Coordinates of C-alpha atoms in Angstrom, one line a residue:
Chain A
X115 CA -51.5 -24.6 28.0
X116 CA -49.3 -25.6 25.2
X117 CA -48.3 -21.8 24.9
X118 CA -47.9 -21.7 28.5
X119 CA -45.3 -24.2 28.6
X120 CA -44.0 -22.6 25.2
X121 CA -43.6 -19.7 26.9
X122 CA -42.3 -20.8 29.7
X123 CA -39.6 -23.1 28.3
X124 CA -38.3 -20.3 26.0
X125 CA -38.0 -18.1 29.4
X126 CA -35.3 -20.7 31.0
X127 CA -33.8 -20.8 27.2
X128 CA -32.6 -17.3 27.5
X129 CA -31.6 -17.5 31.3
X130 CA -29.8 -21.2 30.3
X131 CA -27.7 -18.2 27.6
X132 CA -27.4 -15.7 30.2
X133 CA -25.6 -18.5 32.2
X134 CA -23.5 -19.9 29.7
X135 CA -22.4 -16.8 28.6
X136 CA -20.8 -16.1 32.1
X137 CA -18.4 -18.0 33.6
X138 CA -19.0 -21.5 35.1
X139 CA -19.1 -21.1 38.6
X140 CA -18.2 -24.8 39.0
X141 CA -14.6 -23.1 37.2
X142 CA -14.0 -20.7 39.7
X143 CA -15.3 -22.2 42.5
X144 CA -12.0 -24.4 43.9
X145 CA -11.5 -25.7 47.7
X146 CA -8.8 -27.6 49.3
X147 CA -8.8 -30.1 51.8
X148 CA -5.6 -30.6 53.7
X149 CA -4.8 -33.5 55.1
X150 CA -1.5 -35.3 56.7
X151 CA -0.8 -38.8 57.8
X152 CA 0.3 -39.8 60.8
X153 CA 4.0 -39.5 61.3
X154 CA 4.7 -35.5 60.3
X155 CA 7.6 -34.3 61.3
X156 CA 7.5 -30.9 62.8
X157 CA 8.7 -29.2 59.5
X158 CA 6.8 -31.2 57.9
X159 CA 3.9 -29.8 59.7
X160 CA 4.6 -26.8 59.4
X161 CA 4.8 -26.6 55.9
X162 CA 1.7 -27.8 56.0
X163 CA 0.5 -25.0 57.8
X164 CA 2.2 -22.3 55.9
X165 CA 0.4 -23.6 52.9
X166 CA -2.8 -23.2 54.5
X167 CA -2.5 -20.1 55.5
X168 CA -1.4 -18.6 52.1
X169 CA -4.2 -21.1 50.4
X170 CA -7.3 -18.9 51.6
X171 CA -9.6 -21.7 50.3
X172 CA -7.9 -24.4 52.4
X173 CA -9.6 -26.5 55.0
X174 CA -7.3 -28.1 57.3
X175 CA -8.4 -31.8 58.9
X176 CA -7.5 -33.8 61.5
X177 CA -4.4 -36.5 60.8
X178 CA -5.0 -40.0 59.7
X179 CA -3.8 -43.0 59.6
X180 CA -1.5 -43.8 56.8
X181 CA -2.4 -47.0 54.9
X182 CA -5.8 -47.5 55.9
X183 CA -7.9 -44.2 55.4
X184 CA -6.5 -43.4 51.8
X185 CA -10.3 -44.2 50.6
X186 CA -11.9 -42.0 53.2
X187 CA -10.0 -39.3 51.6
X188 CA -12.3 -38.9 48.4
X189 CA -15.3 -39.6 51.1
X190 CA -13.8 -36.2 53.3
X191 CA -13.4 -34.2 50.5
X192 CA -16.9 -34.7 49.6
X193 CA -18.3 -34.4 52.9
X194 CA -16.3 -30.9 53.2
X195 CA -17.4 -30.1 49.9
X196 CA -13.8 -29.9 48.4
X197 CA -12.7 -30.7 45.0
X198 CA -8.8 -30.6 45.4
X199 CA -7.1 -32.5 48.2
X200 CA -3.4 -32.1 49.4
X201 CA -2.6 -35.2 51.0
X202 CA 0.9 -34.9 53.4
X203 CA 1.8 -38.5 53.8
X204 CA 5.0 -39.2 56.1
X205 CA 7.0 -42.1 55.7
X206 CA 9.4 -43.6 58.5
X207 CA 9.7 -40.3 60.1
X208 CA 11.5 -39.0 57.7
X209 CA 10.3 -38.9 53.8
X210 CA 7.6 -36.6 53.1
X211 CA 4.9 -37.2 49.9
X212 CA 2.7 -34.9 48.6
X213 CA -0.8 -36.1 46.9
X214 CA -2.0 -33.3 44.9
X215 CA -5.7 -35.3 44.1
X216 CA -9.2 -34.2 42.3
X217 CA -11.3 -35.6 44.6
X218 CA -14.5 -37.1 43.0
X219 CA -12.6 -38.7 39.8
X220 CA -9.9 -36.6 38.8
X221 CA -6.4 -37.2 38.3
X222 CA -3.7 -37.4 41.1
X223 CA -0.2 -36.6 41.2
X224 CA 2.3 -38.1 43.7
X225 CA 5.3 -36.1 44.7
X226 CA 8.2 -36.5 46.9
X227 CA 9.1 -33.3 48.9
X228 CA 12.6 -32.5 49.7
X229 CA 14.5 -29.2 50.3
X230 CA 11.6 -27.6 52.8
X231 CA 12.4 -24.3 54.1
X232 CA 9.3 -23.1 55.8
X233 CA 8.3 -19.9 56.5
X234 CA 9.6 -19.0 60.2
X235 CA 13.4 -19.2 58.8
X236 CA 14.6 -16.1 59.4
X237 CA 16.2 -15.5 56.2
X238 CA 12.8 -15.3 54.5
X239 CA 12.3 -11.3 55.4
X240 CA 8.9 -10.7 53.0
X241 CA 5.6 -10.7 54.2
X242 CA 1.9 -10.4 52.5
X243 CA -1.6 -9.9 53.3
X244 CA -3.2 -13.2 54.9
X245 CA -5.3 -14.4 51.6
X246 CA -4.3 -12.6 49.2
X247 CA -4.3 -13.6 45.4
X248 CA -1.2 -14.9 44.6
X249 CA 0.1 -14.3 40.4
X250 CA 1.6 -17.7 39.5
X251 CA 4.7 -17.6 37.4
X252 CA 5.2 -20.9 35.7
X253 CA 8.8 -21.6 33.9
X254 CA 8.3 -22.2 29.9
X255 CA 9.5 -25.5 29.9
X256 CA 6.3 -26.8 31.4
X257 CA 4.7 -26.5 28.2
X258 CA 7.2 -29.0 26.5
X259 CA 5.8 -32.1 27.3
X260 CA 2.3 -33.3 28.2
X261 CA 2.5 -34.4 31.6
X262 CA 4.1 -31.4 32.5
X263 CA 1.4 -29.1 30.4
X264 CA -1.5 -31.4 33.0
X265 CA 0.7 -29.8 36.0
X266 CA 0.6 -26.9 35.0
X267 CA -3.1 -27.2 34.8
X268 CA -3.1 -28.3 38.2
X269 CA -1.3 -25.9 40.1
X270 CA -3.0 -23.5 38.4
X271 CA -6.3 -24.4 40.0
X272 CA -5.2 -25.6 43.4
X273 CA -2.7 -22.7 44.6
X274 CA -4.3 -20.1 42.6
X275 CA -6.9 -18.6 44.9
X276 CA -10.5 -18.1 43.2
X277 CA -11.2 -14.6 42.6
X278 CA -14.3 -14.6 44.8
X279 CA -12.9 -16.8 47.9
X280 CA -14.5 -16.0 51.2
X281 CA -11.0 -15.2 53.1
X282 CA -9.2 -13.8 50.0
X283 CA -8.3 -9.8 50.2
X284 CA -8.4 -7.8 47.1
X285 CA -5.4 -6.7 45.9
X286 CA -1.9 -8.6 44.5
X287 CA 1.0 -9.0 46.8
X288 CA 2.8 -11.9 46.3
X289 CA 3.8 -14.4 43.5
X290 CA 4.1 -18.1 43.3
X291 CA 7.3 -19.3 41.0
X292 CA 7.1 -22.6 39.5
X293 CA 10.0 -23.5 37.9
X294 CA 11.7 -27.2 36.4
X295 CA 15.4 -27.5 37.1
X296 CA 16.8 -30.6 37.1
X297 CA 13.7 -32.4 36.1
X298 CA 12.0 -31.0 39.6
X299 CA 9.8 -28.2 40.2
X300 CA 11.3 -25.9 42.4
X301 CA 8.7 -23.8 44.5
X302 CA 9.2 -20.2 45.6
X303 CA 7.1 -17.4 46.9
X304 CA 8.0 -13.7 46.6
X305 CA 6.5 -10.6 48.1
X306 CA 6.2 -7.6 45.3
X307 CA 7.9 -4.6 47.0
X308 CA 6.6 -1.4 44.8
X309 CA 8.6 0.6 47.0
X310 CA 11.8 2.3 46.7
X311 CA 14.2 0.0 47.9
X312 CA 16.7 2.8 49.6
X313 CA 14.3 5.5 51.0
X314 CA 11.3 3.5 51.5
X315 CA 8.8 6.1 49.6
X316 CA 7.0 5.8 46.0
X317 CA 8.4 3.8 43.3
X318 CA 9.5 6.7 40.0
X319 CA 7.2 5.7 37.5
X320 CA 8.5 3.2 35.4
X321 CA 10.4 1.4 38.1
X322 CA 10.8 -2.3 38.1
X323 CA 9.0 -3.6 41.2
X324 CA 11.6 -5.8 43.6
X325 CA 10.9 -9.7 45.1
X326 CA 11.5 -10.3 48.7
X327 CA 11.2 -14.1 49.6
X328 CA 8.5 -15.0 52.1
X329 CA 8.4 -18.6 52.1
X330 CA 8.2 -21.2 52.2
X331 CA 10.4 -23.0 50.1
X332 CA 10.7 -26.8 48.3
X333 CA 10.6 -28.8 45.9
X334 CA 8.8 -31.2 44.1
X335 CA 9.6 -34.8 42.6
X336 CA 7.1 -36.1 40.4
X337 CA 6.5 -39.8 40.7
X338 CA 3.8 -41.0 39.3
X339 CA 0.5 -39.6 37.7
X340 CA -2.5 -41.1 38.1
X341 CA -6.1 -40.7 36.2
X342 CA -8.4 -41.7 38.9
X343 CA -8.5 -40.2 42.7
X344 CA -5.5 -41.5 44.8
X345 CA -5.5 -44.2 42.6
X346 CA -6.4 -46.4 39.1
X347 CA -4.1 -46.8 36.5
X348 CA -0.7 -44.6 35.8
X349 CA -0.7 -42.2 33.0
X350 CA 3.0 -41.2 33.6
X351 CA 5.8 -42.5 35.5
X352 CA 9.2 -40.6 36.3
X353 CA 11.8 -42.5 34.9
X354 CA 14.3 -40.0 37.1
X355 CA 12.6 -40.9 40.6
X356 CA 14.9 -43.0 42.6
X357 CA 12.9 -43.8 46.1
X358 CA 14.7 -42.3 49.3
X359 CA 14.9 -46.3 50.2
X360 CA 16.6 -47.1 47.3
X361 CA 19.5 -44.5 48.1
X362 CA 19.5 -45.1 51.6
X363 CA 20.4 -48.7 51.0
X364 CA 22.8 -48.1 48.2
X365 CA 24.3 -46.0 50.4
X366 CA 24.7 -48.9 53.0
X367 CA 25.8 -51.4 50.4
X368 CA 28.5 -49.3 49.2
X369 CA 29.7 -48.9 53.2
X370 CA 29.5 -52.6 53.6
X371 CA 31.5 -53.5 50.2
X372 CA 34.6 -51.4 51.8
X373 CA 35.5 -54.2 54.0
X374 CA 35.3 -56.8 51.6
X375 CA 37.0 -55.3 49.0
X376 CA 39.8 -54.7 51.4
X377 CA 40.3 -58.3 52.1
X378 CA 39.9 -59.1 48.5
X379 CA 42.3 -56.7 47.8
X380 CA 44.8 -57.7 50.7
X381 CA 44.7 -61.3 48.9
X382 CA 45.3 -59.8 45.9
X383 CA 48.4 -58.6 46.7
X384 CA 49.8 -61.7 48.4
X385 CA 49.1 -63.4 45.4
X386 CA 50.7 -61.0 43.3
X387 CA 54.1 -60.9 45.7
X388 CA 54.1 -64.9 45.4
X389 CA 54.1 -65.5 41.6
X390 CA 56.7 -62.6 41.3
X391 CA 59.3 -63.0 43.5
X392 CA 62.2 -60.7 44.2
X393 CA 65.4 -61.6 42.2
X394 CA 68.4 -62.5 43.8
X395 CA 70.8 -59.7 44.5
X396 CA 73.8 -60.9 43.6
X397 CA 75.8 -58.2 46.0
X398 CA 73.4 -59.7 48.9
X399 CA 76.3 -60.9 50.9
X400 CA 79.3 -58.6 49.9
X401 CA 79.0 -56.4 53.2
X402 CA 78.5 -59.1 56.2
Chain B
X160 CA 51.8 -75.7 53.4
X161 CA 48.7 -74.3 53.8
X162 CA 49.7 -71.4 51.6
X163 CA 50.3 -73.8 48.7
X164 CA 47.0 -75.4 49.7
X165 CA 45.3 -71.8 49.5
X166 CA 46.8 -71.3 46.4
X167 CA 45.2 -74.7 45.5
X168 CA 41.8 -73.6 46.2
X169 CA 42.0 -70.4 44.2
X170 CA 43.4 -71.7 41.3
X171 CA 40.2 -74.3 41.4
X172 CA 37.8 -71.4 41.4
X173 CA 39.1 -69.8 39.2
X174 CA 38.6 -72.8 36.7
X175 CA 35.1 -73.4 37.4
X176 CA 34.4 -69.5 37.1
X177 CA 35.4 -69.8 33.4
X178 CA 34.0 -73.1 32.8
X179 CA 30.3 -71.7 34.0
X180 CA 31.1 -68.4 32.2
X181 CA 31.5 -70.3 28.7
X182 CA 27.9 -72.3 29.4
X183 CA 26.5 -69.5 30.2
X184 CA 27.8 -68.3 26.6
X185 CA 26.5 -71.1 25.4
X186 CA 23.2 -71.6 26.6
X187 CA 20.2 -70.5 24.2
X188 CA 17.8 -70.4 27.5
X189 CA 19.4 -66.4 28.7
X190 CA 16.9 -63.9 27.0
X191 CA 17.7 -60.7 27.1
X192 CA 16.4 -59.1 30.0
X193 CA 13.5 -56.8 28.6
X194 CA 14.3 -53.1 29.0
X195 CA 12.5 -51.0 31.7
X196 CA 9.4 -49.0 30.2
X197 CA 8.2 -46.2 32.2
X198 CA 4.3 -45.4 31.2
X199 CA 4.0 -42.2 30.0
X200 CA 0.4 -42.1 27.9
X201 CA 1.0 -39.0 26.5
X202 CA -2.5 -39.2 24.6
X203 CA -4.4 -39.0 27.5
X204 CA -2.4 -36.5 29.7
X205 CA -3.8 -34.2 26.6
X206 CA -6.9 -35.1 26.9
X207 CA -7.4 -34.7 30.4
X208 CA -5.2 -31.5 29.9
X209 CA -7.9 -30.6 27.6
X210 CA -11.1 -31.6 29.8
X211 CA -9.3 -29.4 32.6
X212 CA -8.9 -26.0 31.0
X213 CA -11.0 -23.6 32.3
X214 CA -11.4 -22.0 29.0
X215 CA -14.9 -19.8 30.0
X216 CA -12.8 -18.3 32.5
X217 CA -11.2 -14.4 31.5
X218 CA -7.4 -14.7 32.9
X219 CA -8.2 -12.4 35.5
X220 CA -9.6 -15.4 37.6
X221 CA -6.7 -17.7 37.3
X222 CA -4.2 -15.2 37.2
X223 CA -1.1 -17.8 35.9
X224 CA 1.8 -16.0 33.8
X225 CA 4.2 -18.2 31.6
X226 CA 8.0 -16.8 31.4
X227 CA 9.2 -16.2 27.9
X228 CA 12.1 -17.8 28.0
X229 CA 12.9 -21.4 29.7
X230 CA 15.1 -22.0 32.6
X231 CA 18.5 -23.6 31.7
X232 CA 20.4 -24.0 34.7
X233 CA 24.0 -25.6 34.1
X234 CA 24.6 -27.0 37.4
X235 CA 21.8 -27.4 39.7
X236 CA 24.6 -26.9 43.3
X237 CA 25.2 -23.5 41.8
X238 CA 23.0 -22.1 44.4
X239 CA 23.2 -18.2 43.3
X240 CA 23.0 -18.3 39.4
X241 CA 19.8 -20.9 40.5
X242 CA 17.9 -18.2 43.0
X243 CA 18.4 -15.7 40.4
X244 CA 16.7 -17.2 37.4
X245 CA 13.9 -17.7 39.9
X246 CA 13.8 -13.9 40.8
X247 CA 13.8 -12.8 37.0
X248 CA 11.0 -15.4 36.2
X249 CA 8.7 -14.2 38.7
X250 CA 10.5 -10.5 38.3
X251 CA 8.9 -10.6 34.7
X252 CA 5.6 -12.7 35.6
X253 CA 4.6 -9.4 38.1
X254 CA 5.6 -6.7 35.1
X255 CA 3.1 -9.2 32.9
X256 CA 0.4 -9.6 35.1
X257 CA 0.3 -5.3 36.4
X258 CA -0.4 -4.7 32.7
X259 CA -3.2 -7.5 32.3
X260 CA -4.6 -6.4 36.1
X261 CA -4.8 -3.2 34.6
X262 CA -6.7 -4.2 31.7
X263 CA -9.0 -6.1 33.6
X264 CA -10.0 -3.3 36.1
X265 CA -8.8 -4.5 39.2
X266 CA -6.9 -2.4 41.2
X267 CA -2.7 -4.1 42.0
X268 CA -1.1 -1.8 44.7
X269 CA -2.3 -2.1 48.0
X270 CA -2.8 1.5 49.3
X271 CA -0.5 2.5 52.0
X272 CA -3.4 3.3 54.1
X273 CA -5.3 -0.6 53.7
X274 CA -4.3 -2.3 57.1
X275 CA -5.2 -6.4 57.6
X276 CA -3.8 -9.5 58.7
X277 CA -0.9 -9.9 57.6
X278 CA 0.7 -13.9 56.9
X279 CA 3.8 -13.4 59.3
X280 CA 2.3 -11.9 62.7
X281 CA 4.3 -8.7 64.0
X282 CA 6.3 -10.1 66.3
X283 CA 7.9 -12.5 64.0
X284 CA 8.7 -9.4 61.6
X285 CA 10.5 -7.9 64.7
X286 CA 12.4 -11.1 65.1
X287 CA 13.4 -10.6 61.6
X288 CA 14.4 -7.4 61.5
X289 CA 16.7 -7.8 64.9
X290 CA 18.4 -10.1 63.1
X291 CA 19.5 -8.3 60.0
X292 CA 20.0 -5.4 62.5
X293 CA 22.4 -7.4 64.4
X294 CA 24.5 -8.6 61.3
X295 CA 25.0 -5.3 60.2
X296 CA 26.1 -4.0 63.7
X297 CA 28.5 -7.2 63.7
X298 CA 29.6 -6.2 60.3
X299 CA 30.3 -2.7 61.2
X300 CA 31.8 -3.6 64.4
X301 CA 33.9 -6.1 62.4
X302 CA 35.0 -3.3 60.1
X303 CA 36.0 -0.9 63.0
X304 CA 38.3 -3.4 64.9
X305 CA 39.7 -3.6 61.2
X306 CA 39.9 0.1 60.9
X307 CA 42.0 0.8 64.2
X308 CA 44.7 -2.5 63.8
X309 CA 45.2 -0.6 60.3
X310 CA 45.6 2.6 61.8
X311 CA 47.7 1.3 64.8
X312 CA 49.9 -0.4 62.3
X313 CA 49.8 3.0 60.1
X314 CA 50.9 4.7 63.2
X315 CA 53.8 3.0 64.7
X316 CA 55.2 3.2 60.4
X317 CA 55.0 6.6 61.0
X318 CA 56.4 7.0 64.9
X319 CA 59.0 5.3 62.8
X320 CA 59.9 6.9 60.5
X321 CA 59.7 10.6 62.3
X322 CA 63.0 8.9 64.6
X323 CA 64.5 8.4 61.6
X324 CA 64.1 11.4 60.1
X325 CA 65.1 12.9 63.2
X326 CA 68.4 10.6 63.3
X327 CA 69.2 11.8 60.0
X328 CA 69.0 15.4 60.7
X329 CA 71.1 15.5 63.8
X330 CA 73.7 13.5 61.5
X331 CA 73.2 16.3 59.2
X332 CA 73.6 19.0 61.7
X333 CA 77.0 17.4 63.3
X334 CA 78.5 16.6 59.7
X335 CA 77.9 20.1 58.7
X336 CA 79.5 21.3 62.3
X337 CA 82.2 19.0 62.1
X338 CA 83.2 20.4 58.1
X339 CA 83.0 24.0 59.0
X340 CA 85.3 23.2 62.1
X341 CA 88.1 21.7 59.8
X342 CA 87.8 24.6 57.5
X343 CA 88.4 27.2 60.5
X344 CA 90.9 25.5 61.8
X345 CA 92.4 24.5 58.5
X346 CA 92.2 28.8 58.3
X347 CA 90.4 29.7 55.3
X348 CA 89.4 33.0 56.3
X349 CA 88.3 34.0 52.6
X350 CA 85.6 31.0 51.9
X351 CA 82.1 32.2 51.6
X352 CA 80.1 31.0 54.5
X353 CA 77.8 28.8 52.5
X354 CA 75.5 27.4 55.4
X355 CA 76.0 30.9 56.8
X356 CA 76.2 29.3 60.1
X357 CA 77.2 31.7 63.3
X358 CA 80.7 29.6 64.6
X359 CA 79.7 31.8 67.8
X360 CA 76.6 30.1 68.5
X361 CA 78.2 26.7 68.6
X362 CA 77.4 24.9 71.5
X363 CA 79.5 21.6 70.5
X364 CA 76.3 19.6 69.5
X365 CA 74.0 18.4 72.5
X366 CA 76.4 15.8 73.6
X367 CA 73.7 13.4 72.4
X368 CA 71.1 14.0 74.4
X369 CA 67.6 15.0 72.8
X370 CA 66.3 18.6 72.1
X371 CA 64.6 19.7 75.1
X372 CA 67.1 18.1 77.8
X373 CA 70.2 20.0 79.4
X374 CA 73.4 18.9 81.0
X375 CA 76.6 19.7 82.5
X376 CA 79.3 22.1 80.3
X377 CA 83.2 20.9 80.5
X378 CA 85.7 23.0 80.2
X379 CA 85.7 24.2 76.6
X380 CA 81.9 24.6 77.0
X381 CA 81.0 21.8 74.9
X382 CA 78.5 19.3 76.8
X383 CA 79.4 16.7 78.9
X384 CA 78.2 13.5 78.9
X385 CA 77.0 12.1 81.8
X386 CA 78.7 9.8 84.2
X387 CA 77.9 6.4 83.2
X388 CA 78.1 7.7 79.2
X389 CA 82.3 8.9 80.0
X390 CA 82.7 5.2 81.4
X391 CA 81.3 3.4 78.8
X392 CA 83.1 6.1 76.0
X393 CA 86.1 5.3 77.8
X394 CA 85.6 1.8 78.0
X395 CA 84.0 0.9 74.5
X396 CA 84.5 3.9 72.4
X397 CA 87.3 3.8 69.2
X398 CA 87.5 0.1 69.3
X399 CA 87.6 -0.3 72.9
X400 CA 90.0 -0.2 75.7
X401 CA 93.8 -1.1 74.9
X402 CA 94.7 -4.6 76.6

């Protein structure tokens, strides 16, 4: 019996190898649950929907409710057996945050959108195959600094699609660009074109392939970092992030300091004219 | 009176202003307002960097390319020099990751013949390409309008300055007439006829008409001018008539 078991053990030793030795399907396999809050403007929306349907290993859900179903969102992602979650939350009709979360207990990044082109813009002439793997470009400068390195990590495993995804197509048309200017990450996505560009046939041999824009477009603020799911306690703050609230009102004060300061500065002046009055002119009453 | 009074006021402000500003000075209970610190545990943003990494995984499953060099833009407004770092960065990423596709055995290109859904649906892509066709017929159509005021202009330079060429040469023609006329009758019968010019042929000059019309002879069989040119000759010509 003893052998038995021996035996038997040492059997699911050398499978246990086998398995190691190949990759960890828990590493490739990656899904995405997208979700927005009430609120969503129509570009918002559909931004939202490009995204899915470049992100073959999306899963879109229904809206919900801004402040109160934050918690369900780990709870969805584990009922639809997703690991990453994009959470589009819309404020005042007008401000749109991005949640980029791990669902069970990973970390989660909160971004503020801005600049959204979306793919319908006519300017954006490119197209690709629907699910397609995408080759992500990412700028140098996110390996400077940590938070920026964890990012990178990020993006990496939620917009690159897994190689064995069940709506992915095989071969590479199109590339992600991540790059940081101005302490945001800009996001664009280019169609490879291996095509002559004037006469539409093969590409000569060592010809550089051309990018046509697809779409969509935006960009990313970071604001905060967190180490649990859509919550617990802040690895990394932006000190650049200024809310959309904050400028809004600044905006307002400075419009509502232009009157005062025009009265102050109206007193001013009759101040000024009464400790320095004119001198007499002395010619005042030669021509009467 | 109520300006002085104003004045009054002011002045009284203006005294108790200072006098808080010096106890503010003054008072030991102001601590410096602590500086804001913005969290950034950079310690743990490795670690969890580290737990992360998919480092069993061979590149060809994440497929991520880091540019060589960083992106520096000067001014972030400067829309075109922005849009073209972006191209080069991903421009370089593809060149990186054909070579590493290669390696790893998976085939790039998508064959010409490999037809599937496709992100933007047809129609859209008809949209598109509607519109650039229509800029570059308003371009063209832009250029032509162009085209023909230029050539209109060109043309009346040149309607022009054929008159004036033609001006000159009648000039030319009647000053030539007029010399060989004084040498005749001045009656140098010996001079060479330099313009070999046939004095039999004159016709006394058009009368100022143009090429192609005729009109009445006088008496020596020079042309006459018309009616209404005699009157006005008569009544204008060599400084007008004598009052």
């Amino acid at each position: 019996m003893a052998t038995l078991y021996k035996t038997a053990k040492s059997e699911y030793q050398d499978v246990d190898d086998v398995l190691e030795e190949r990759e960890k399907r828990s590493d490739i396999k990656q899904r995405i649950l997208m979700v927005a809050s009430r609120g969503v403007t129509f570009r918002q929306r559909h931004l939202m929907n490009d995204l899915e349907v470049l992100l073959p290993h999306s899963k879109k859900e229904s809206k919900v409710e801004a402040k109160q179903d934050i918690d369900l969102l780990n709870e969805l992602a584990e009922i639809q057996n997703c690991n990453n979650v994009f959470y589009f939350e819309a404020r005042k009709h007008q401000d749109l945050y991005l949640w980029i979360a791990r669902a069970p207990s990973g970390p989660s990044v909160k971004f503020h959108v801005q600049n959204i082109h979306t793919m319908d813009e006519l300017k954006m002439t490119g197209n690709c195959l629907r699910g397609s793997r995408p080759v992500l470009s990412f700028d140098s400068n996110f390996d400077s600094e940590p938070h920026l390195q964890l990012l990178k990590e990020i993006f990496t495993q939620t917009f690159g699609v897994p190689k064995g995804a069940r709506k992915s197509k095989p071969f590479f048309d199109h590339v992600f660009t991540f790059s940081i200017v101005d302490g945001r990450i800009w996001f664009r996505n280019f169609q490879v074109v291996e095509k002559d560009a004037q006469t539409g046939g093969d590409m000569a041999k060592n010809a550089k392939p051309t990018l046509v824009e697809i779409g969509p477009r935006f960009v990313l603020n970071t604001i905060r970092i967190f180490e649990g799911s859509f919550g617990g306690p802040t690895l990394y703050e932006n000190p650049r992030y200024i809310s959309p609230n904050v400028v809004r009102a600044a905006v307002l004060a400075q419009k509502a300091t232009k009157y005062a300061s025009r009265v102050a500065s109206t007193q001013d002046r009759e101040a000024r004219a009464r400790a320095n009055p004119l001198p007499t002119d002395p010619l005042k009453d030669v021509f009467e | 009176m109520s300006d002085d009074e104003h004045m009054y006021d002011e002045s009284m402000m203006e005294d108790e202003e200072t006098a808080l500003e010096i106890a503010a000075l003054q008072s030991e209970d102001l601590l410096p307002q602590p500086k804001k610190v913005f969290i950034n545990h950079k310690a743990a943003l490795r670690a969890l960097v580290d737990e992360l990494s998919q480092k069993s995984l061979k590149w060809i499953q994440r497929c991520d390319v880091t540019s060589t060099e960083p992106i520096v833009v000067d001014k972030t407004e400067n829309d075109l020099d922005r849009e073209l770092k972006f191209y080069q960065q991903g421009l370089e990423a593809v060149i990186q990751a054909q070579a590493e596709v290669k390696k790893a055995g998976v085939p790039f290109s998508r064959p010409d013949d490999y037809f599937a859904e496709m992100v933007k649906s047809d129609a859209h892509m008809a949209r598109i390409r509607q519109k650039l066709l229509d800029q570059q017929k308003g371009i063209q159509n832009s250029e032509e309008a162009k085209k023909q005021r230029e050539l209109r202009k060109y043309g009346k330079k040149i309607e022009q300055e054929k008159l004036r060429e033609r001006e000159d040469q009648k000039k030319a023609s009647l000053d030539k007439i007029a010399t060989i006329k004084k040498r005749l009758r001045s009656g140098d019968l010996g001079e060479v006829d330099d313009f070999e010019i046939d004095v039999d042929s004159d016709d006394g000059g058009s009368g100022g008409r143009a090429k192609g019309v005729r009109g009445k002879k006088g008496k020596d069989g020079k042309m006459m001018p018309n009616k209404k040119r005699q009157v006005k000759n008569e009544k204008f010509g060599f400084g007008g008539k004598k009052r």
